[in-house]
Coordinates of C-alpha atoms in Angstrom, one line a residue:
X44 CA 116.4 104.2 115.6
X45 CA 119.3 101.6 115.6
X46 CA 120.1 102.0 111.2
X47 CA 120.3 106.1 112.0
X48 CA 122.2 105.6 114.5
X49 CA 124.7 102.9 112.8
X50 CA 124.7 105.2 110.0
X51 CA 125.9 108.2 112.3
X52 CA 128.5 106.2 113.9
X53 CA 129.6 105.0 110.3
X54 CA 129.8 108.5 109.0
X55 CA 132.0 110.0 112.2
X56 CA 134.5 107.1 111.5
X57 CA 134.9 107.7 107.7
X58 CA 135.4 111.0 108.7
X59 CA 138.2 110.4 111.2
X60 CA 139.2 107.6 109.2
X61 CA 140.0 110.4 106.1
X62 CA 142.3 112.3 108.0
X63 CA 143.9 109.6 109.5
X64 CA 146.5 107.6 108.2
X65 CA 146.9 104.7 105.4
X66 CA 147.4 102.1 108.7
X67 CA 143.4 102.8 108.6
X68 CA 142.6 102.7 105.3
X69 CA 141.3 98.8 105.4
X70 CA 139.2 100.4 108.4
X71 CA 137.4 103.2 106.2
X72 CA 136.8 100.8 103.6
X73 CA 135.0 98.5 106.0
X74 CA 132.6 101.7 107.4
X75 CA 132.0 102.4 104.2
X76 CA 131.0 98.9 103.0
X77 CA 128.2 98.9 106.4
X78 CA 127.3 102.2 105.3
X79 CA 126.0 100.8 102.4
X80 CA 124.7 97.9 103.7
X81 CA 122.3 100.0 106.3
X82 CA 122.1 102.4 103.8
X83 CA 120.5 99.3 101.7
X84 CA 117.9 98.2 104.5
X85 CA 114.3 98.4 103.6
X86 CA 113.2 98.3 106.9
X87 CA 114.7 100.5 109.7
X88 CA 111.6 100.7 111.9
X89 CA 111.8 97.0 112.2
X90 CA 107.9 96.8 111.8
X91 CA 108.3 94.4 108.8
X92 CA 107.1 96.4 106.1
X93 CA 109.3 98.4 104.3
X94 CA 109.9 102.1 104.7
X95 CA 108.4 105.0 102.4
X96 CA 112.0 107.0 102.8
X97 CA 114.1 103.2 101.7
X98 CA 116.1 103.6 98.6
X99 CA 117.1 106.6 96.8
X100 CA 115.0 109.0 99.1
X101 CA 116.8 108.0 102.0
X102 CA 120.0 108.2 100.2
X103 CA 119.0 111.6 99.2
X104 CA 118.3 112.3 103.1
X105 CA 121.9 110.8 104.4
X106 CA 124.7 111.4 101.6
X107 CA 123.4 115.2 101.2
X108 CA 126.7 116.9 102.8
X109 CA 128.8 116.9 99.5
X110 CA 131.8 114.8 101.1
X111 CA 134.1 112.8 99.0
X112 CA 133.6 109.8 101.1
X113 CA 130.3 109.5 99.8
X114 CA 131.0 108.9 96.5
X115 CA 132.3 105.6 97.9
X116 CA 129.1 104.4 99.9
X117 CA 127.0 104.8 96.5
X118 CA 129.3 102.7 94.7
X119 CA 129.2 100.2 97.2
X120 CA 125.5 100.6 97.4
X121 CA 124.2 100.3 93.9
X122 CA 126.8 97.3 94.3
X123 CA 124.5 96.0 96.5
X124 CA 121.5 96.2 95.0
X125 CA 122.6 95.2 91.7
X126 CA 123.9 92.2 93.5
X127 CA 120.7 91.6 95.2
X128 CA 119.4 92.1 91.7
X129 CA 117.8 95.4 92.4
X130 CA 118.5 96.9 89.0
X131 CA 115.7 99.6 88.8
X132 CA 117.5 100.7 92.2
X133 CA 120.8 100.1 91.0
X134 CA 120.3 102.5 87.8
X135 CA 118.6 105.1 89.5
X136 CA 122.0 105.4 92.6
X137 CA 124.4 104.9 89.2
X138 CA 122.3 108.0 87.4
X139 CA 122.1 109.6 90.4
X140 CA 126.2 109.7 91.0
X141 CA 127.0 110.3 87.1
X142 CA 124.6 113.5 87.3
X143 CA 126.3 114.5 90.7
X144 CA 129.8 114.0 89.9
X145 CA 130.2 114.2 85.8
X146 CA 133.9 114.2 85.7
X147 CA 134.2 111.7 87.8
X148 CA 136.7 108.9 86.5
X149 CA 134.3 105.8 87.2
X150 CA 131.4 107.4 85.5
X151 CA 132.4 105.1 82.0
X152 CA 132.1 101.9 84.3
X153 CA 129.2 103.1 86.4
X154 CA 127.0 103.3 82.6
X155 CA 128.5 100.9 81.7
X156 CA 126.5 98.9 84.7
X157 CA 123.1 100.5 83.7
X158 CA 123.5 99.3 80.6
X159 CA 123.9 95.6 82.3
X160 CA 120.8 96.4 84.6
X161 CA 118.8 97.3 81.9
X162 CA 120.0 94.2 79.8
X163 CA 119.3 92.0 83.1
X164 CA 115.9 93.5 82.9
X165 CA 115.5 92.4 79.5
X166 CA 115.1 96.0 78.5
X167 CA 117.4 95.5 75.4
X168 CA 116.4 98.7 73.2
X169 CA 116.9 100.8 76.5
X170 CA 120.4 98.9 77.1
X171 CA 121.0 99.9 73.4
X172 CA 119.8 103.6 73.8
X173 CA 121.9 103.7 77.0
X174 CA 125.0 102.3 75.4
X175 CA 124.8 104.8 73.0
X176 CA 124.6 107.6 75.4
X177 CA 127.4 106.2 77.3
X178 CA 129.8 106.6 74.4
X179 CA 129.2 110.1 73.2
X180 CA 129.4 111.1 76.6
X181 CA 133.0 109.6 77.3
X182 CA 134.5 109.5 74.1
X183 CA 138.0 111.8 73.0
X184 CA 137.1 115.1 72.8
X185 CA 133.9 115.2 75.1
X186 CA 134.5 117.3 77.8
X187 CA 134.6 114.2 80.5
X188 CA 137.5 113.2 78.3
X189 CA 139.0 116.6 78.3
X190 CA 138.8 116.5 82.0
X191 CA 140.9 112.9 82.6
X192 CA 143.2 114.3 80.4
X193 CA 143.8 117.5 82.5
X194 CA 144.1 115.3 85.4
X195 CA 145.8 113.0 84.2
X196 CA 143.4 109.7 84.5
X197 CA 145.0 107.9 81.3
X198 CA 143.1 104.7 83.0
X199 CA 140.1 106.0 82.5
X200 CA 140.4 107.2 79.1
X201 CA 141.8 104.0 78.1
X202 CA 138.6 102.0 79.0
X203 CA 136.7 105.1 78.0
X204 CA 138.0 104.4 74.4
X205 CA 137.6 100.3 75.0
X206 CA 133.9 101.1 75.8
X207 CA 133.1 103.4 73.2
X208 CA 135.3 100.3 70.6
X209 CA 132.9 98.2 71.7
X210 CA 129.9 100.3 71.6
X211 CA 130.6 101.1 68.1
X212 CA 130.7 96.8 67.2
X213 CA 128.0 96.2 69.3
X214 CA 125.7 98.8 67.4
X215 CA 127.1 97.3 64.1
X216 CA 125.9 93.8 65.6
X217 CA 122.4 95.1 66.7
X218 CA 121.5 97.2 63.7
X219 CA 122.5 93.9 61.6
X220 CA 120.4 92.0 63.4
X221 CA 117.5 94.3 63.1
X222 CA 118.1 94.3 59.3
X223 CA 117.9 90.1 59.4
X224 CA 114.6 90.4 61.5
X225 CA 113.3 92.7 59.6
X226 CA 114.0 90.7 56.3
X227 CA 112.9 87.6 57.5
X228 CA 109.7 88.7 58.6
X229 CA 109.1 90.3 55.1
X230 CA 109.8 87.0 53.8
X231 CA 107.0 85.3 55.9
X232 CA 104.6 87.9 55.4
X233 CA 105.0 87.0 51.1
X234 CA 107.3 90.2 50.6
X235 CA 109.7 90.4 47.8
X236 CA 113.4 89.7 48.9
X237 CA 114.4 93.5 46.8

């Protein structure tokens, strides 16, 4: 089929393209980008109905070799389906890469996207739940933290702490909000303001 066979040529270029030199690096980046992109298509039998292996099972099927370059095609691919506004797809590639590669140094902004998927979905106590998650699991001492350090990834850590600033105001906000609903609808239902 013509996506398998893209995909294959795609693949055997990234793979020449990471032993070759930086000259090629603009060329790697663009295989990579079509490697999401057929990587993204519903419909590789062309019989206009979408495929039973489309999403994560085929990523499952085509990024299973353990090669760093693949890494890069799921970013680019939950790119593009939380551009297409794909969110439950989105989520599941960013969960997918955060469970596969923990220490990872992109893993704080990859939540951080679930978090706006969920949000986008209107899921707003998930978002919460999520955000949550995100900053226990990348704050200083948790052993993703340890990890930047010992590599030396002061980027990350730096918007690791950012997030985890802003997790803690935006659970202040929420949790006052919840209070003031929770108070105003006492008062409508004839409840005492004490």
């Amino acid at each position: 089929n013509r996506y398998q066979n893209s995909l294959d040529s795609f693949v055997t270029l990234v793979r020449y393209y990471e032993s070759a030199s930086d000259v090629l690096g603009a060329l790697r980046e663009e295989a990579l980008q079509y490697m999401a992109v057929v990587l993204a298509e519903e419909d590789w039998d062309i019989d206009g109905v979408p495929d039973p292996s489309r999403g994560m099972p085929r990523v499952r099927m085509q990024l299973s070799s353990g090669e760093s370059w693949e890494l890069d095609v799921m970013d680019r691919l939950t790119q593009v389906w939380f551009e297409n506004e794909r969110f439950a797809l989105s989520i599941e590639g960013y969960r997918f890469m955060i469970d596969n590669w923990p220490a990872d140094r992109r893993n704080p902004e990859r939540h951080e996207r679930i978090v706006q998927a969920l949000s986008r979905q209107n899921e707003i106590e998930a978002a919460f739940a999520e955000q949550l998650e995100m900053a226990n699991l990348y704050q200083p001492g948790s052993s993703w933290y340890q990890y930047q350090e010992e590599e030396g990834n002061f980027r990350a850590m730096a918007y690791a702490e950012e997030l985890s600033r802003r997790t803690l105001l935006d659970s202040a906000r929420y949790y006052n909000q919840q209070a003031d609903l929770l108070r105003d609808r006492s008062l409508a239902a004839g409840g005492d303001r004490e």
